[in-house]
PDB file of C-alpha atoms in Angstrom:
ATOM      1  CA  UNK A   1    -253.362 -51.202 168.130  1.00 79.00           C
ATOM      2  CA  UNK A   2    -253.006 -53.441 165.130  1.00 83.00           C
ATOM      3  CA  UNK A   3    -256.407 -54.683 163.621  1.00 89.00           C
ATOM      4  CA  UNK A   4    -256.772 -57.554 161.434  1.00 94.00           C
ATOM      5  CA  UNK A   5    -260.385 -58.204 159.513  1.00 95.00           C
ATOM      6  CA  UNK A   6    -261.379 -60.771 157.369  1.00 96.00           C
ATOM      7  CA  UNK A   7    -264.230 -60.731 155.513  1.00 96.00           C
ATOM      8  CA  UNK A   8    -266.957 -62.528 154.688  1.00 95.00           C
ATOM      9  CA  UNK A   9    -266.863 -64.829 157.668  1.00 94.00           C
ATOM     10  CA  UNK A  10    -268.507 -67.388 155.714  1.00 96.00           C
ATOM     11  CA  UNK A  11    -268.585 -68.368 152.613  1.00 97.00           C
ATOM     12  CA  UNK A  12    -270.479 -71.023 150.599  1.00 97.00           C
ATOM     13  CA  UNK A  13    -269.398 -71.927 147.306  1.00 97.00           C
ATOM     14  CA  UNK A  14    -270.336 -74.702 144.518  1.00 97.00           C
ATOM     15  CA  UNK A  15    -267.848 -77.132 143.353  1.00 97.00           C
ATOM     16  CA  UNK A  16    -265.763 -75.319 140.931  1.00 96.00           C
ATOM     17  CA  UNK A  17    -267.222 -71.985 141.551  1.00 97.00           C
ATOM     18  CA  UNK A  18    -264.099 -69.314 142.180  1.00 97.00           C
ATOM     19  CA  UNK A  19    -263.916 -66.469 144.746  1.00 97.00           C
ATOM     20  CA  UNK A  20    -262.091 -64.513 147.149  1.00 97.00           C
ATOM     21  CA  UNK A  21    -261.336 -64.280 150.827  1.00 97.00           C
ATOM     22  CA  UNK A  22    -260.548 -60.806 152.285  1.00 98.00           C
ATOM     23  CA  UNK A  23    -258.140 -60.124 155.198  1.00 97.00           C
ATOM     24  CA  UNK A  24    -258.222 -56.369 155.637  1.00 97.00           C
ATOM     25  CA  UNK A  25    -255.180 -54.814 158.003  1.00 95.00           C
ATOM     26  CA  UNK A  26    -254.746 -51.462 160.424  1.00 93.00           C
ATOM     27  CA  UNK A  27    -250.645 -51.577 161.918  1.00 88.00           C
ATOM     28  CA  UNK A  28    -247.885 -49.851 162.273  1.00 83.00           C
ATOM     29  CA  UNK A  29    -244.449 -51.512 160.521  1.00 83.00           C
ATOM     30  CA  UNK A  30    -245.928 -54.900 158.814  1.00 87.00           C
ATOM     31  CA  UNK A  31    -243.659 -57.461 158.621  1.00 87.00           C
ATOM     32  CA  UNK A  32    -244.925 -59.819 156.625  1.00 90.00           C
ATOM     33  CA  UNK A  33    -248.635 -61.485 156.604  1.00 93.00           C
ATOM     34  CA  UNK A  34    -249.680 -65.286 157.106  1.00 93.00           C
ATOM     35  CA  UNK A  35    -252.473 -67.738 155.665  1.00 95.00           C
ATOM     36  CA  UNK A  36    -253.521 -70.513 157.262  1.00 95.00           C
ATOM     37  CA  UNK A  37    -255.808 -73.260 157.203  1.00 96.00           C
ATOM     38  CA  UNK A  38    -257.261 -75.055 159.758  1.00 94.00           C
ATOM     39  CA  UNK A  39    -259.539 -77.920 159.847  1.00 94.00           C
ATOM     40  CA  UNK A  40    -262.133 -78.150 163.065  1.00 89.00           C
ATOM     41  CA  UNK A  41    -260.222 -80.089 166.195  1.00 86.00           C
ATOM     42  CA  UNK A  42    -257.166 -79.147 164.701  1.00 89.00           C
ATOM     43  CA  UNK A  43    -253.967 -76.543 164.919  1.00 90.00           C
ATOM     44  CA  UNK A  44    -253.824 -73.972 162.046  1.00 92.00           C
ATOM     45  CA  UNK A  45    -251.890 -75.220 158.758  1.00 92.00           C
ATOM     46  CA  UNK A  46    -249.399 -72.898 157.565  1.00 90.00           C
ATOM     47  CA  UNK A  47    -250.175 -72.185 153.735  1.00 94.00           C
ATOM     48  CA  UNK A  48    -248.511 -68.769 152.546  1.00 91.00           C
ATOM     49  CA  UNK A  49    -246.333 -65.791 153.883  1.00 91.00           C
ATOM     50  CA  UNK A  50    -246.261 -62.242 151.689  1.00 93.00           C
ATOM     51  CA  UNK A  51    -243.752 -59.779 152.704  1.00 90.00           C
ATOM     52  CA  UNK A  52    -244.540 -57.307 150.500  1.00 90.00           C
ATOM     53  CA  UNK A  53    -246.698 -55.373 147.917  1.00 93.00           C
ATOM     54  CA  UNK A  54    -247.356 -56.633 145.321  1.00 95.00           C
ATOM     55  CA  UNK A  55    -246.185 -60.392 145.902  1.00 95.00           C
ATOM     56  CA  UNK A  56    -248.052 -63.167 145.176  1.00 96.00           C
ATOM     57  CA  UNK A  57    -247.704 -67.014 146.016  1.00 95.00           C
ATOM     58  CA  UNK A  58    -249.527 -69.605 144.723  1.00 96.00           C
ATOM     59  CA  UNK A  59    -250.054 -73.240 145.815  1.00 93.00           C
ATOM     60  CA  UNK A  60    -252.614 -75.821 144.190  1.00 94.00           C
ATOM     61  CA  UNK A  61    -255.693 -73.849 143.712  1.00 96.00           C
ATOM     62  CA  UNK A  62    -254.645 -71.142 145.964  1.00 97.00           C
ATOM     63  CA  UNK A  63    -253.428 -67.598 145.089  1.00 98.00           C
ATOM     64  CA  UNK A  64    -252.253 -64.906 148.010  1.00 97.00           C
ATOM     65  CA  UNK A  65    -251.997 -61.403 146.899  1.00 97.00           C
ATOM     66  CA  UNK A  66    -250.856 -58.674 149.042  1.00 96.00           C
ATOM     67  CA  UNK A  67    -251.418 -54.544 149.072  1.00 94.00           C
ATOM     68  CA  UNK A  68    -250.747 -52.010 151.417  1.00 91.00           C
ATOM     69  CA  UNK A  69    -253.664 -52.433 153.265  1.00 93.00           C
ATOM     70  CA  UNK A  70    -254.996 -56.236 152.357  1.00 96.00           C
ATOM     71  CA  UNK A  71    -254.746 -59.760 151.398  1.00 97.00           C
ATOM     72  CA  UNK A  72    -256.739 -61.752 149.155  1.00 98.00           C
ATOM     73  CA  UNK A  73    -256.702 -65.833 149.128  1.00 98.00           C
ATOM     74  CA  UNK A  74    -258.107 -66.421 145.756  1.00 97.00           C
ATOM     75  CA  UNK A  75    -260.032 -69.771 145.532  1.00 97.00           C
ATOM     76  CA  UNK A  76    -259.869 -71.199 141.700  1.00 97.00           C
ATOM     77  CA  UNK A  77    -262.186 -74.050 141.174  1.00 97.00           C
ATOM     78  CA  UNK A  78    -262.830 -75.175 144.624  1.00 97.00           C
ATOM     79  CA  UNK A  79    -263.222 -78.868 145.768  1.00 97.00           C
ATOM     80  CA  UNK A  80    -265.246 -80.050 148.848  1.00 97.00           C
ATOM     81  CA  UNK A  81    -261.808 -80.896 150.554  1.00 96.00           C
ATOM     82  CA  UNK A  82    -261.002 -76.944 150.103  1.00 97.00           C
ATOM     83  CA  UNK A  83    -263.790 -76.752 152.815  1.00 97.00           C
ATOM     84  CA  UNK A  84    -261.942 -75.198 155.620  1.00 97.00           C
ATOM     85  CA  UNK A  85    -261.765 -72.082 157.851  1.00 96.00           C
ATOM     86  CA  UNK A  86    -259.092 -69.861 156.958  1.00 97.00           C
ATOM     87  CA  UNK A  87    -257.146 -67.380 158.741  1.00 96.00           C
ATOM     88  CA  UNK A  88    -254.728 -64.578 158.182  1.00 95.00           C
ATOM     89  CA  UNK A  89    -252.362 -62.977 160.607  1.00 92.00           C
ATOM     90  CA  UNK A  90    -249.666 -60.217 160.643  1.00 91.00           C
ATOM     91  CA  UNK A  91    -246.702 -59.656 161.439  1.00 87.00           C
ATOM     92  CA  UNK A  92    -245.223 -56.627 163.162  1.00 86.00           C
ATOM     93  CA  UNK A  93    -242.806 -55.088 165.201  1.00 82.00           C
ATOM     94  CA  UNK A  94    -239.377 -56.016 166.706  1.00 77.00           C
ATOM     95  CA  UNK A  95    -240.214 -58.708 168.621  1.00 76.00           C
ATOM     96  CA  UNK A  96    -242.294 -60.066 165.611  1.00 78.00           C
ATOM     97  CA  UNK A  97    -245.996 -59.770 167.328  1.00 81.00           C
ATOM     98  CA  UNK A  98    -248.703 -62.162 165.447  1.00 82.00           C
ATOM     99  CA  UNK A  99    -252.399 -60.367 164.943  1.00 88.00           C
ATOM    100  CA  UNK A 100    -255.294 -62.798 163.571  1.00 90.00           C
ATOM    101  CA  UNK A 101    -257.879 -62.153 161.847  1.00 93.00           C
ATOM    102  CA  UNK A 102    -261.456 -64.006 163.108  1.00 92.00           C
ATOM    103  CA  UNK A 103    -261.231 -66.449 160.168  1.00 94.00           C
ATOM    104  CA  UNK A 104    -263.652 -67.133 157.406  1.00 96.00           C
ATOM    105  CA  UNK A 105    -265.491 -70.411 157.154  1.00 96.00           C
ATOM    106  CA  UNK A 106    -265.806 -71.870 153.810  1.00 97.00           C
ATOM    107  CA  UNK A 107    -267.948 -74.568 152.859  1.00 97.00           C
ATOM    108  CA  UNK A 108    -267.863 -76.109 149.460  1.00 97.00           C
ATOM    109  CA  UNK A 109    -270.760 -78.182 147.797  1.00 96.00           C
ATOM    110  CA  UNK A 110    -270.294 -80.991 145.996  1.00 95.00           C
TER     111      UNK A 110
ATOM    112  CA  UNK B   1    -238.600 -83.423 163.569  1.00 65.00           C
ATOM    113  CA  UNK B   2    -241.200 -83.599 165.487  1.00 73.00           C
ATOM    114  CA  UNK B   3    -242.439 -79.858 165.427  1.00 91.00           C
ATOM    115  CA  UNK B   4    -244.469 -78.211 167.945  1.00 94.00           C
ATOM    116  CA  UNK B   5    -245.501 -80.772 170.473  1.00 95.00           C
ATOM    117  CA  UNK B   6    -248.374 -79.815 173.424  1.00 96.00           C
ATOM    118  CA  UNK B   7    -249.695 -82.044 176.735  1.00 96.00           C
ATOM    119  CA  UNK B   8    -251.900 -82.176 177.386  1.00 96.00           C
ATOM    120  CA  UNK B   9    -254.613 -83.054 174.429  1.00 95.00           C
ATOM    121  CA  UNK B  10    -257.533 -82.315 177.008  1.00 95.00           C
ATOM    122  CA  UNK B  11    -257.828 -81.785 180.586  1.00 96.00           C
ATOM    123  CA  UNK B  12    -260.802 -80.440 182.859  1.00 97.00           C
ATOM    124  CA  UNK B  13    -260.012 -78.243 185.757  1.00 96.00           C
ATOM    125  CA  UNK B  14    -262.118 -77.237 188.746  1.00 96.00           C
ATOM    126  CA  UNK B  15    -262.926 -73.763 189.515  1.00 97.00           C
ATOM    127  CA  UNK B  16    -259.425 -72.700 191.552  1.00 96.00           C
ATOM    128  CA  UNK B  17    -257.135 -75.270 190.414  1.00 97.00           C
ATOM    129  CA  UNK B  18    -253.739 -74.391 188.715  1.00 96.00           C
ATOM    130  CA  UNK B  19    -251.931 -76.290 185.723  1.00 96.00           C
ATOM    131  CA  UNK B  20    -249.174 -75.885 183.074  1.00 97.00           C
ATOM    132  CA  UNK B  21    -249.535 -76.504 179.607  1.00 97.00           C
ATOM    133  CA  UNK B  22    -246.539 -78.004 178.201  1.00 97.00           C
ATOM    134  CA  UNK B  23    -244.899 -76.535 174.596  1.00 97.00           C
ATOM    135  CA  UNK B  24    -242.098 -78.288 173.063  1.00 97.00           C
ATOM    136  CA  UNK B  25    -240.392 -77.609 169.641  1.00 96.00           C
ATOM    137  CA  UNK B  26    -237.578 -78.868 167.809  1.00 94.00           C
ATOM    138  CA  UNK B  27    -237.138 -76.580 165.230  1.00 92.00           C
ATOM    139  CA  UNK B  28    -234.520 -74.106 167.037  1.00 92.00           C
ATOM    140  CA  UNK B  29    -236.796 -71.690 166.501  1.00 92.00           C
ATOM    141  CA  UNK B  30    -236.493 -68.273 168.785  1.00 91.00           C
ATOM    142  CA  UNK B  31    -239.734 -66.591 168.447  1.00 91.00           C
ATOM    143  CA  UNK B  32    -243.078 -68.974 170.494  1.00 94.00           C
ATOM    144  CA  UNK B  33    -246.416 -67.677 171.271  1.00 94.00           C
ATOM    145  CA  UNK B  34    -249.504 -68.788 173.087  1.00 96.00           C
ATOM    146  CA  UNK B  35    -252.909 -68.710 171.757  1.00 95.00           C
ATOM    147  CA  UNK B  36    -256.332 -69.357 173.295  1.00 96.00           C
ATOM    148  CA  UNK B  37    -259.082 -69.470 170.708  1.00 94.00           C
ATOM    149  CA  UNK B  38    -262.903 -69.698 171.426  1.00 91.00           C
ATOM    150  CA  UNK B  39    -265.491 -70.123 169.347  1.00 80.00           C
ATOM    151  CA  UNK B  40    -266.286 -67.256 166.470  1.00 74.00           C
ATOM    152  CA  UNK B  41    -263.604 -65.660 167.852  1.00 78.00           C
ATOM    153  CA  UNK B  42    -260.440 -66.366 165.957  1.00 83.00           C
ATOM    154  CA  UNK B  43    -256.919 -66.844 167.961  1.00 90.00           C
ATOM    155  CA  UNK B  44    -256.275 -64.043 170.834  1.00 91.00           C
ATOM    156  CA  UNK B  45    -252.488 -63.716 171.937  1.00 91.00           C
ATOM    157  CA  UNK B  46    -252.065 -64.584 175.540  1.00 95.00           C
ATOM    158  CA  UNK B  47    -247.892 -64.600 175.670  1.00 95.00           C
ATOM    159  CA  UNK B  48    -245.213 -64.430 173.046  1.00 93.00           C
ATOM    160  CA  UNK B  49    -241.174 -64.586 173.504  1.00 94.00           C
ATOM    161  CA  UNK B  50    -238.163 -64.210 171.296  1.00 91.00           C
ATOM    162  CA  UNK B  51    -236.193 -65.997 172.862  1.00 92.00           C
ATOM    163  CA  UNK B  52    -234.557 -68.054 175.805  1.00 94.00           C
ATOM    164  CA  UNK B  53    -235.472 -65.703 179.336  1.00 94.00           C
ATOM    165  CA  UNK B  54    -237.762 -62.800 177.266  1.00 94.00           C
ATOM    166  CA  UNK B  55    -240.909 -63.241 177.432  1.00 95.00           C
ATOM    167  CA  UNK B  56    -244.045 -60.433 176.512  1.00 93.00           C
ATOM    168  CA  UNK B  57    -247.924 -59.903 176.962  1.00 93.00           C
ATOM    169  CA  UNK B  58    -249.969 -60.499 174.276  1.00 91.00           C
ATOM    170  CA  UNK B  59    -253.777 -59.220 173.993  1.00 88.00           C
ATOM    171  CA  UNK B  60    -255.223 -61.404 177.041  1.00 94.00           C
ATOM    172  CA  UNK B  61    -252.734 -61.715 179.250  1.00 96.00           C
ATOM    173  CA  UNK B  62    -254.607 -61.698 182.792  1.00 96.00           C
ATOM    174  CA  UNK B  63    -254.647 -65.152 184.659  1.00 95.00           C
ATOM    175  CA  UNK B  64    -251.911 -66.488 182.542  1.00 97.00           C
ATOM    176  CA  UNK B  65    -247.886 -66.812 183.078  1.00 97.00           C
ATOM    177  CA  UNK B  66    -245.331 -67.905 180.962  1.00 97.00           C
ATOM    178  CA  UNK B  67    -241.124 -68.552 181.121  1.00 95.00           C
ATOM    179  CA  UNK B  68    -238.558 -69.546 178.734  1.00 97.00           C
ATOM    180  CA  UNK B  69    -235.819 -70.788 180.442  1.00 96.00           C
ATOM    181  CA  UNK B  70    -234.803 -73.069 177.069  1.00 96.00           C
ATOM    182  CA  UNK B  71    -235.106 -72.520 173.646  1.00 95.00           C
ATOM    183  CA  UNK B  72    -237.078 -75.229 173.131  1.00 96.00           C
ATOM    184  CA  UNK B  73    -239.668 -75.122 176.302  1.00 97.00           C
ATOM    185  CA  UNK B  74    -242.593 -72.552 176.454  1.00 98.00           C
ATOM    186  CA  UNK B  75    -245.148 -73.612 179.553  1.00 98.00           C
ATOM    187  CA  UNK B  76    -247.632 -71.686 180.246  1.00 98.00           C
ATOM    188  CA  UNK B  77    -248.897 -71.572 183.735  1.00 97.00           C
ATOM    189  CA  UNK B  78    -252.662 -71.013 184.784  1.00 95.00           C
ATOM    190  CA  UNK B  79    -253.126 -69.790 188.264  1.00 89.00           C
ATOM    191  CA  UNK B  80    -256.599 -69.878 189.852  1.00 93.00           C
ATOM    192  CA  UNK B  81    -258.212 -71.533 186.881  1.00 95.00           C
ATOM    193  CA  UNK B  82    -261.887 -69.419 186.118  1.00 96.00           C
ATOM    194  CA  UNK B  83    -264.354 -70.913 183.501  1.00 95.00           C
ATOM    195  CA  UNK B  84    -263.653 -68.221 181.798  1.00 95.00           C
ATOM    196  CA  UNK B  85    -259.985 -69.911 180.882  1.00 96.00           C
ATOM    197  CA  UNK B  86    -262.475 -72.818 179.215  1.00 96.00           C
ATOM    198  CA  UNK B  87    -260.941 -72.482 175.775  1.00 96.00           C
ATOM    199  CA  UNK B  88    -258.474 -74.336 173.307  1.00 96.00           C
ATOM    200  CA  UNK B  89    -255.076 -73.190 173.419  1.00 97.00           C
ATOM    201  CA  UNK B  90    -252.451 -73.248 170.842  1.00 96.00           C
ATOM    202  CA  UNK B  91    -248.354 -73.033 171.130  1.00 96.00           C
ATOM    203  CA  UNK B  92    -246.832 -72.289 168.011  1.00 94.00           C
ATOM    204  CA  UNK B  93    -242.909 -71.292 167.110  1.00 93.00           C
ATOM    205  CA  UNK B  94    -241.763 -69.178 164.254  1.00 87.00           C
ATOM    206  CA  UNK B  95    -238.199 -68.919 163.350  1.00 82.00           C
ATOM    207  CA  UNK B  96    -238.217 -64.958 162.213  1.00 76.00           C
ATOM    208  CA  UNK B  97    -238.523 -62.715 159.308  1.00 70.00           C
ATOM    209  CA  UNK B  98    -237.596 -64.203 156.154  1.00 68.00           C
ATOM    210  CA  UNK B  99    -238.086 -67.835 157.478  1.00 64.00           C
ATOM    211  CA  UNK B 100    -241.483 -68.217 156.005  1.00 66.00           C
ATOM    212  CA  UNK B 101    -243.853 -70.763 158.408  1.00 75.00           C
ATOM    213  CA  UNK B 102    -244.790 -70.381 161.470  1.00 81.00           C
ATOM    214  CA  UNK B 103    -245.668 -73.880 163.227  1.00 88.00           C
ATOM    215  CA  UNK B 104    -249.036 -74.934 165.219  1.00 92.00           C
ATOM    216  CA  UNK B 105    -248.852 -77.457 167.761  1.00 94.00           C
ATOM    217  CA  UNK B 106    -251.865 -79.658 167.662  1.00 93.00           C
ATOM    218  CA  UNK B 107    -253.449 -77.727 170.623  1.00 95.00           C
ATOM    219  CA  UNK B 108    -254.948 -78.441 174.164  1.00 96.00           C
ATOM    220  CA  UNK B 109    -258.678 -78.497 174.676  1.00 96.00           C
ATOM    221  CA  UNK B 110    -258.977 -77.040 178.080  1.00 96.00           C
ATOM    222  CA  UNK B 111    -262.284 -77.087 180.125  1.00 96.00           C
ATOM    223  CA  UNK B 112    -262.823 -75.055 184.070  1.00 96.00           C
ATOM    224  CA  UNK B 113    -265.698 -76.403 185.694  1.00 94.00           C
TER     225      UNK B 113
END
């Protein structure tokens, strides 16, 4: 059964103060891995997709990294509006099966 | 381009009653899923299909069905609502490997009394 974790499931950061988010993965054939964000009331916003190894995508203050067996979403110099939970899901088999992670709530201080 | 659309927004059920949540998208996309997502508890996969008449389970299937008789329609159909099935539930549509996003609808707060 595929397993997604992400870890920590919260996170509280200072303005401007960089980290990591962790989203840890157990399957069989990955397809390619998601990050989203998603604000409370509202749908998950799509932010990356990493296929492979060793790829990286970038967007704003955002950085996704993938290995074999995890993601990172690298914060750099977060703002308040960063303040968000974030999830990460995989992608695998035939028929293209999505797996979530739990999500990891991160608050940023002003 | 409207995207992934879903009625209702919100909608309160007594114990028993049945209902369809309506998913919509525009995209041409062949690959829709159904999510229900409760608190601390991330997004659980109720159905998923790849296309027009194929449907599959996903993790928490019981006391849910789904068809895809169109490309673009994906209802799913709650029989015997349980308060349990109190949750927020999620359609979203993802074109296939290669084509990057998958798409959210905005989601349908759903409570069983």
């Amino acid at each position: 059964e595929d397993q997604v974790t992400q870890s920590p499931e919260a996170l509280r950061l200072q303005e401007g103060e960089s980290s990591s988010l962790n989203c840890s993965y157990t399957v069989s054939g990955l397809r390619g891995l998601f990050w989203y964000r998603q604000d409370p009331g509202k749908g998950p916003e799509f932010l990356f997709t990493l296929y492979s190894a060793g790829e990286e995508k970038e967007k704003e203050r955002l950085k996704a990294t993938l290995t074999k067996k995890e993601s990172f979403l690298h914060i750099t110099a977060p703002k308040p509006e960063d303040s968000a939970t974030y999830l990460c899901a995989v992608v695998t088999g035939a028929n293209s099966k999505l797996t979530f992670g739990k999500g990891i709530t991160l608050s940023v201080r002003p | 381009n409207a995207g992934v659309t879903q009625t209702p927004k919100f909608r309160i059920l007594k114990i028993g009653q049945s209902m369809t949540l309506q998913c919509t998208q525009d995209m041409n996309h062949n690959y829709m899923y159904w999510y229900r997502q409760d608190p601390g508890m991330g997004l659980k996969l109720i159905y998923y299909s790849v296309g027009a008449g194929i449907t599959d389970k996903g993790e928490v299937p019981n006391g849910y069905n789904v068809s895809r008789s169109t490309t673009e329609d994906f209802p799913l159909r709650l029989e015997l609502a349980a308060p349990s099935q109190t949750s927020v539930y999620f359609c979203a549509s993802y074109g296939g490997p290669g084509l990057n996003e998958q798409f959210f609808g905005p989601g349908t707060r759903l409570t069983v009394l």
